[in-house]
Amino acid sequence: MNGWKRSRRGGRLRLVTTLDAQEAAVLRGLVDEVRRMLGSRSDEQPRDELEELTGLQTGPSTRPDDPVLARLLPDFATDDTDLSGALRSLHEPELIATKDAAATIVLDTLPGEGGRVELTPEQADAWLAALNDVRLALGTALDVSEEMPDELPADDPRAGHLGVYHWLTYVQDGLVQSRMALR
């Protein structure tokens, strides 16, 4: 990846970068994996008669057991467990749908074999949301903390994946900087 640059095309500002085939494959795989995880949580949602009558979709009222999903779908309130459960049930389906929509935009604008990526500001916002979700998921799985060194010993099973986490940070930071310059 050669960083994000601003470009004008057809009178509209765009954010542009180039990803090689391996970078595109890694990003596509990670975004798709987060999307599948969220989809499996969505499949757990209870279906009820009220939803059929009102169209109001409800979700689970309990926090996910999986730590990665719990990080992607945090509690809405922490002081009152009943309130937290009710808020989760009402808002989690919409949160999952929003995350899925951002992931879809990334997958739709990401060349399958690598190449030029050209984003409108709105698409860049979706990329930022999806990149954030991927970094949260990977960071949770790797147990990333501020105390963690930039490199891990070669015998640490997380060592190879930490480089991917740092690369995602670079991609996201570059996109944030370029996106802010458009304002």
Coordinates of C-alpha atoms in Angstrom, one line a residue:
M1 CA 0.0 0.0 0.0
N2 CA 1.3 3.4 -0.9
G3 CA -0.8 5.5 1.4
W4 CA -4.0 7.5 0.7
K5 CA -4.0 10.5 -1.6
R6 CA -6.7 13.0 -2.5
S7 CA -7.8 13.1 -6.1
R8 CA -10.5 14.9 -8.1
R9 CA -12.5 12.9 -10.6
G10 CA -15.6 14.2 -12.3
G11 CA -15.5 17.3 -10.1
R12 CA -15.7 15.2 -6.9
L13 CA -13.1 14.6 -4.4
R14 CA -11.9 11.0 -4.0
L15 CA -9.5 9.2 -1.7
V16 CA -7.2 6.9 -3.6
T17 CA -4.7 4.1 -2.8
T18 CA -3.3 1.0 -4.4
L19 CA -3.3 -2.4 -2.6
D20 CA -1.3 -5.3 -3.9
A21 CA -3.1 -8.7 -4.3
Q22 CA -1.9 -10.0 -0.9
E23 CA -3.1 -6.8 1.0
A24 CA -6.5 -7.0 -0.8
A25 CA -6.8 -10.7 0.1
V26 CA -6.0 -10.1 3.8
L27 CA -8.3 -7.2 4.1
R28 CA -11.1 -9.0 2.2
G29 CA -10.7 -12.1 4.5
L30 CA -10.7 -10.1 7.7
V31 CA -13.7 -7.9 6.8
D32 CA -15.6 -11.0 5.7
E33 CA -14.7 -12.9 8.9
V34 CA -16.0 -10.0 11.1
R35 CA -19.1 -9.9 8.9
R36 CA -19.7 -13.7 9.4
M37 CA -19.2 -13.4 13.1
L38 CA -21.8 -10.6 13.3
G39 CA -24.1 -12.6 11.0
S40 CA -24.0 -15.6 13.3
R41 CA -24.9 -13.3 16.2
S42 CA -27.8 -11.9 14.1
D43 CA -29.0 -15.4 13.4
E44 CA -29.3 -16.0 17.2
Q45 CA -31.9 -13.1 17.4
P46 CA -35.2 -14.2 18.8
R47 CA -38.2 -14.0 16.4
D48 CA -41.5 -13.0 17.8
E49 CA -45.0 -12.2 16.8
L50 CA -44.6 -8.5 17.7
E51 CA -41.8 -8.2 15.2
E52 CA -44.1 -9.6 12.5
L53 CA -46.8 -7.1 13.4
T54 CA -44.8 -4.0 13.9
G55 CA -41.6 -4.6 11.9
L56 CA -39.7 -3.8 15.1
Q57 CA -36.8 -6.3 15.2
T58 CA -35.4 -7.3 18.5
G59 CA -32.2 -9.0 19.4
P60 CA -30.7 -10.9 22.2
S61 CA -30.8 -9.2 25.6
T62 CA -27.5 -10.8 26.8
R63 CA -24.0 -9.8 26.1
P64 CA -22.2 -12.2 23.6
D65 CA -20.1 -14.9 25.3
D66 CA -17.4 -14.6 22.7
P67 CA -14.9 -11.8 23.7
V68 CA -14.5 -10.6 20.2
L69 CA -18.2 -10.2 19.6
A70 CA -18.6 -8.6 23.1
R71 CA -16.0 -6.0 22.0
L72 CA -17.8 -5.4 18.7
L73 CA -21.2 -5.2 20.4
P74 CA -20.6 -3.5 23.8
D75 CA -23.2 -3.0 26.5
F76 CA -25.4 0.0 26.1
A77 CA -25.6 0.7 29.8
T78 CA -23.6 -0.8 32.6
D79 CA -25.2 0.3 35.8
D80 CA -28.5 -1.4 35.4
T81 CA -28.5 -4.9 33.9
D82 CA -32.2 -4.9 33.1
L83 CA -31.8 -1.6 31.2
S84 CA -28.7 -2.8 29.5
G85 CA -30.5 -5.9 28.3
A86 CA -33.5 -4.0 27.1
L87 CA -31.3 -1.5 25.2
R88 CA -29.2 -4.3 23.7
S89 CA -32.4 -6.1 22.5
L90 CA -33.7 -2.9 20.9
H91 CA -30.5 -1.6 19.3
E92 CA -28.2 -4.5 18.6
P93 CA -30.0 -5.5 15.3
E94 CA -29.5 -2.0 14.0
L95 CA -25.9 -1.9 15.1
I96 CA -25.2 -5.2 13.3
A97 CA -27.0 -4.0 10.2
T98 CA -24.9 -0.8 10.2
K99 CA -21.7 -2.7 10.6
D100 CA -22.7 -5.1 7.8
A101 CA -23.5 -2.2 5.5
A102 CA -20.0 -0.7 6.1
A103 CA -18.4 -4.1 5.5
T104 CA -20.4 -4.5 2.3
I105 CA -19.1 -1.2 1.0
V106 CA -15.5 -2.3 1.7
L107 CA -16.0 -5.6 -0.1
D108 CA -17.7 -3.9 -3.1
T109 CA -15.0 -1.2 -3.5
L110 CA -12.0 -3.5 -2.8
P111 CA -10.5 -5.0 -6.0
G112 CA -10.4 -8.8 -5.7
E113 CA -6.9 -9.1 -7.1
G114 CA -5.6 -5.8 -5.6
G115 CA -5.2 -2.6 -7.5
R116 CA -6.5 0.9 -7.3
V117 CA -9.1 1.8 -4.6
E118 CA -11.0 5.0 -5.2
L119 CA -13.5 6.1 -2.6
T120 CA -16.0 8.9 -2.2
P121 CA -16.0 10.6 1.2
E122 CA -19.0 8.5 2.1
Q123 CA -17.3 5.3 1.1
A124 CA -14.2 6.3 3.1
D125 CA -16.4 6.7 6.2
A126 CA -17.7 3.2 5.7
W127 CA -14.1 1.9 5.2
L128 CA -13.1 3.6 8.5
A129 CA -16.0 2.0 10.4
A130 CA -15.2 -1.4 8.9
L131 CA -11.5 -1.1 9.5
N132 CA -12.2 -0.1 13.1
D133 CA -14.3 -3.2 13.6
V134 CA -11.6 -5.4 12.1
R135 CA -8.9 -3.8 14.3
L136 CA -11.2 -4.2 17.4
A137 CA -11.8 -7.9 16.6
L138 CA -8.1 -8.7 15.8
G139 CA -6.9 -6.6 18.8
T140 CA -9.2 -8.5 21.1
A141 CA -8.2 -11.9 19.7
L142 CA -4.5 -11.0 20.1
D143 CA -5.1 -9.4 23.5
V144 CA -3.4 -6.2 22.3
S145 CA -2.8 -3.7 25.1
E146 CA -0.8 -0.5 25.5
E147 CA 1.8 -2.5 27.4
M148 CA 2.3 -4.9 24.5
P149 CA 5.6 -4.4 22.6
D150 CA 5.5 -3.5 18.9
E151 CA 7.1 -6.9 18.2
L152 CA 6.6 -10.2 19.9
P153 CA 9.1 -13.0 20.3
A154 CA 9.1 -15.4 17.3
D155 CA 7.8 -18.3 19.4
D156 CA 4.7 -16.3 20.5
P157 CA 1.7 -17.6 18.4
R158 CA 0.4 -14.1 18.1
A159 CA 3.6 -12.7 16.5
G160 CA 2.6 -13.1 12.8
H161 CA -0.8 -11.6 13.3
L162 CA 0.5 -8.6 15.2
G163 CA 2.1 -7.3 12.0
V164 CA -1.3 -7.5 10.3
Y165 CA -2.8 -5.5 13.2
H166 CA -0.1 -2.8 12.8
W167 CA -0.7 -2.7 9.0
L168 CA -4.4 -2.2 9.6
T169 CA -3.6 0.6 12.0
Y170 CA -1.5 2.2 9.2
V171 CA -4.2 1.8 6.7
Q172 CA -6.8 3.3 9.0
D173 CA -4.6 6.2 10.2
G174 CA -3.7 7.2 6.7
L175 CA -7.4 7.1 5.7
V176 CA -8.4 9.2 8.7
Q177 CA -5.7 11.8 7.9
S178 CA -6.8 12.0 4.3
R179 CA -10.5 12.1 5.1
M180 CA -10.0 14.9 7.6
A181 CA -8.2 16.9 5.0
L182 CA -11.4 16.9 2.9
R183 CA -13.4 18.8 5.5

